CSV table of C-alpha atoms in Angstrom, one decimal:
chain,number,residue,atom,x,y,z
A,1,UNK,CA,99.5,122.7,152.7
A,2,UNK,CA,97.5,123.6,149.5
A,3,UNK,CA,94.1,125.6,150.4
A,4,UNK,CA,90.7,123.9,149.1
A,5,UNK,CA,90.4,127.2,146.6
A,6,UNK,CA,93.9,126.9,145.5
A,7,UNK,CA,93.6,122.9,144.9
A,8,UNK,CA,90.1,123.6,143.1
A,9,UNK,CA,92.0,126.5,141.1
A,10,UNK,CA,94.9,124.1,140.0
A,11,UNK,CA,92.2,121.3,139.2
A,12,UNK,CA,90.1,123.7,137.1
A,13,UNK,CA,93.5,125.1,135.4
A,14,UNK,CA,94.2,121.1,134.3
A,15,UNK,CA,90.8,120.3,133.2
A,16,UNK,CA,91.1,123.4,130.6
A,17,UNK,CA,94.4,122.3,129.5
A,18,UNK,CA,93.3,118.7,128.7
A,19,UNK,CA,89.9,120.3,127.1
A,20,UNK,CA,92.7,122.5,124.5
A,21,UNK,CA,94.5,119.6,123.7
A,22,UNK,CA,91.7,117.4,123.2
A,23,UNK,CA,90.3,120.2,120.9
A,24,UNK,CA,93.7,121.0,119.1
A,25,UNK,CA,94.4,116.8,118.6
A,26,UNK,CA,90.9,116.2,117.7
A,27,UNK,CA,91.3,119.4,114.4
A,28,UNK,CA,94.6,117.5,113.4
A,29,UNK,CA,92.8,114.0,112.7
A,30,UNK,CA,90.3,115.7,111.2
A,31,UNK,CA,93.1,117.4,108.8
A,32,UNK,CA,94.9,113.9,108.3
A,33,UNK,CA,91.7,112.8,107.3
A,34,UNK,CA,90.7,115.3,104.9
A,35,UNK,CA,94.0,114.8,103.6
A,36,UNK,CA,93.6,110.9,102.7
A,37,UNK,CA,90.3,111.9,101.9
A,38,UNK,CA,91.8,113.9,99.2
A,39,UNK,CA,94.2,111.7,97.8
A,40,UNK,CA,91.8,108.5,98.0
A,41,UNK,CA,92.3,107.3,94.1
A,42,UNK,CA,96.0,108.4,93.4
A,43,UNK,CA,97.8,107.3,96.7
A,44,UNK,CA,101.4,107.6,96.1
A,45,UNK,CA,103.4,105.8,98.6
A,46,UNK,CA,106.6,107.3,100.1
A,47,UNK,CA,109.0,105.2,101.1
A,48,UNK,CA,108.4,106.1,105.0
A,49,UNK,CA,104.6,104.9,104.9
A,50,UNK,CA,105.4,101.7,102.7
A,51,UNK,CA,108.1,100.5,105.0
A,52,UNK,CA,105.6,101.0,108.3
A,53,UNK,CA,103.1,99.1,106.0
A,54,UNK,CA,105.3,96.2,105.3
A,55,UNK,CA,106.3,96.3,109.2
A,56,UNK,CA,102.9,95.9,110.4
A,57,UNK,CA,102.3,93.3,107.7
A,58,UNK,CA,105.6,91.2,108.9
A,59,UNK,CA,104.6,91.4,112.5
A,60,UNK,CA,100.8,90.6,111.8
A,61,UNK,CA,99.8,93.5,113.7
A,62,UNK,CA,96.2,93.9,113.6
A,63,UNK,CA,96.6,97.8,112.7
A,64,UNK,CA,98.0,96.3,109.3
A,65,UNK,CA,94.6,96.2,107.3
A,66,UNK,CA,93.6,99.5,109.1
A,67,UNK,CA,96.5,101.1,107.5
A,68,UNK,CA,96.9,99.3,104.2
A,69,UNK,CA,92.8,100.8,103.7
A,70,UNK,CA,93.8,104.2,104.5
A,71,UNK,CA,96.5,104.1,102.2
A,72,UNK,CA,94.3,102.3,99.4
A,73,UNK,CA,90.7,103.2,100.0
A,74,UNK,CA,89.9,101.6,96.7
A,75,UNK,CA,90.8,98.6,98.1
A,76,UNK,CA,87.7,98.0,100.5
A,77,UNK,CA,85.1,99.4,98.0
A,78,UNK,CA,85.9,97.6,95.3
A,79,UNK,CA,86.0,94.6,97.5
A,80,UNK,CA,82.9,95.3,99.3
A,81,UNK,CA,81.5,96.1,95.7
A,82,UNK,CA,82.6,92.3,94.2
A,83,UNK,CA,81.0,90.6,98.1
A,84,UNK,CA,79.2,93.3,100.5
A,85,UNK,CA,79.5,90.2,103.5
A,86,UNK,CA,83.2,89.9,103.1
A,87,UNK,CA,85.2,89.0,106.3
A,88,UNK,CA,87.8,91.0,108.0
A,89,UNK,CA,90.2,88.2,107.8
A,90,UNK,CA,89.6,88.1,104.0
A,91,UNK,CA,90.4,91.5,103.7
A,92,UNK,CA,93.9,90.9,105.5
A,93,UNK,CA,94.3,87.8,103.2
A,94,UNK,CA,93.4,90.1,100.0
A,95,UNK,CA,96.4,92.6,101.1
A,96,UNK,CA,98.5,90.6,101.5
A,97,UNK,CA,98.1,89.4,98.3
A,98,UNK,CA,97.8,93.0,96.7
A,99,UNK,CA,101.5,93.5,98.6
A,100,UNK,CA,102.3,90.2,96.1
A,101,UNK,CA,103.8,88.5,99.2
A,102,UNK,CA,104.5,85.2,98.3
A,103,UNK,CA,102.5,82.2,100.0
A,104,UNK,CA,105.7,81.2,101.8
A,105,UNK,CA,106.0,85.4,103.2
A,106,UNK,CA,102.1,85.2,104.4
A,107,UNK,CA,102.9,82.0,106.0
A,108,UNK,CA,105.7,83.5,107.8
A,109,UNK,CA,104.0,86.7,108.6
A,110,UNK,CA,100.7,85.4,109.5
A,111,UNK,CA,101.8,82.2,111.7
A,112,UNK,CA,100.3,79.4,109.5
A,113,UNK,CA,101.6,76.8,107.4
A,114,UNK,CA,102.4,77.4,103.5
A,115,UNK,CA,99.3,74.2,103.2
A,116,UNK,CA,97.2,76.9,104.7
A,117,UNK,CA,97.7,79.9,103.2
A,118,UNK,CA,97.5,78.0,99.6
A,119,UNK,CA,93.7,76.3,100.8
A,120,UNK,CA,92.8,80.1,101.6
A,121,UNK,CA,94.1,81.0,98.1
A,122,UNK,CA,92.0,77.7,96.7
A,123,UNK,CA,89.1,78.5,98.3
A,124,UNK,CA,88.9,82.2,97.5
A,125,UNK,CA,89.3,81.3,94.1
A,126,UNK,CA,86.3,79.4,94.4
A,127,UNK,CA,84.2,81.3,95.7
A,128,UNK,CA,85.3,84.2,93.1
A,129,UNK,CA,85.4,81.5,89.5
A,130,UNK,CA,89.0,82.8,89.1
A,131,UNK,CA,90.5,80.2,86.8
A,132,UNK,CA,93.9,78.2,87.8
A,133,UNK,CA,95.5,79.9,84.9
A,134,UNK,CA,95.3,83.4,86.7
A,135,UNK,CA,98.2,84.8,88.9
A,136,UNK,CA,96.4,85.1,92.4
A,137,UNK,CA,98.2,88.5,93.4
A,138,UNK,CA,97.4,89.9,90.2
A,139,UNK,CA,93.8,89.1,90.1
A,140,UNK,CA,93.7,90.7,93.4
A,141,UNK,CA,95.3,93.9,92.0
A,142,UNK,CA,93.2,94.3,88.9
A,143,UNK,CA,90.2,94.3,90.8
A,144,UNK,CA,91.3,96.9,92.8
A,145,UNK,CA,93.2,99.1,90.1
A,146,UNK,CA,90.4,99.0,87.6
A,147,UNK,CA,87.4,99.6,90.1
């Protein structure tokens, strides 16, 4: 059987070892930050970070829009430049657009009809005046591209 001074020994050792690794992880996200940070206006995508984009996208995981922003950090200011009270769901909506997924692919991705994802298009057209004429998914990347 363990002594009381060997068990508070082995208890202090572990609470040291969780302290350095909290420590060590806590420097690398600040790196990774730094490093998006960095590259906030020029992101070039490789083909490992696009594919775990698309993935999330596909499987409507909420970490999708968390992602696509650090990836394209131009994306929320310019959107939160055009409408400061935009909603999170818009957001989502908008990235899915900048993607170009189809309306059929959001449908599918998102878990609503095609009727629905075309009266979000409609009605964020509205309340931005973009004219009928005007490719949806393109609007939504020139705003981004050119802010």
């Amino acid at each position: 059987m363990i002594s009381t001074n060997a068990s508070l020994l082995i208890l202090c050792l572990l609470i040291i070892i969780l302290i350095v690794l909290l420590l060590y992880f806590t420097n690398q996200l600040k790196c990774l930050r730094r490093e998006y940070s960095n590259n906030s206006f020029s992101i070039n995508y490789t083909n490992d970070s696009l594919k775990y984009l698309i993935e999330l996208a596909k499987t409507n995981n909420p970490q999708f829009i968390i992602y696509f922003i650090d990836l394209k950090p131009k994306f929320l200011e310019a959107f939160k430049n055009l409408d400061p009270n935009i909603r999170n769901s818009e957001l989502t909506f908008l990235a899915y657009s900048y993607l170009n997924f189809s309306t059929k692919e959001i449908a599918n991705y998102t878990f609503v009809s095609d009727r629905a994802v075309q009266m979000r298009k409609n009605r964020l057209r509205k309340k931005y005046n973009i004219q009928s004429k005007i490719h949806f998914n393109e609007w939504v990347r020139e705003i981004v591209d050119h802010y």
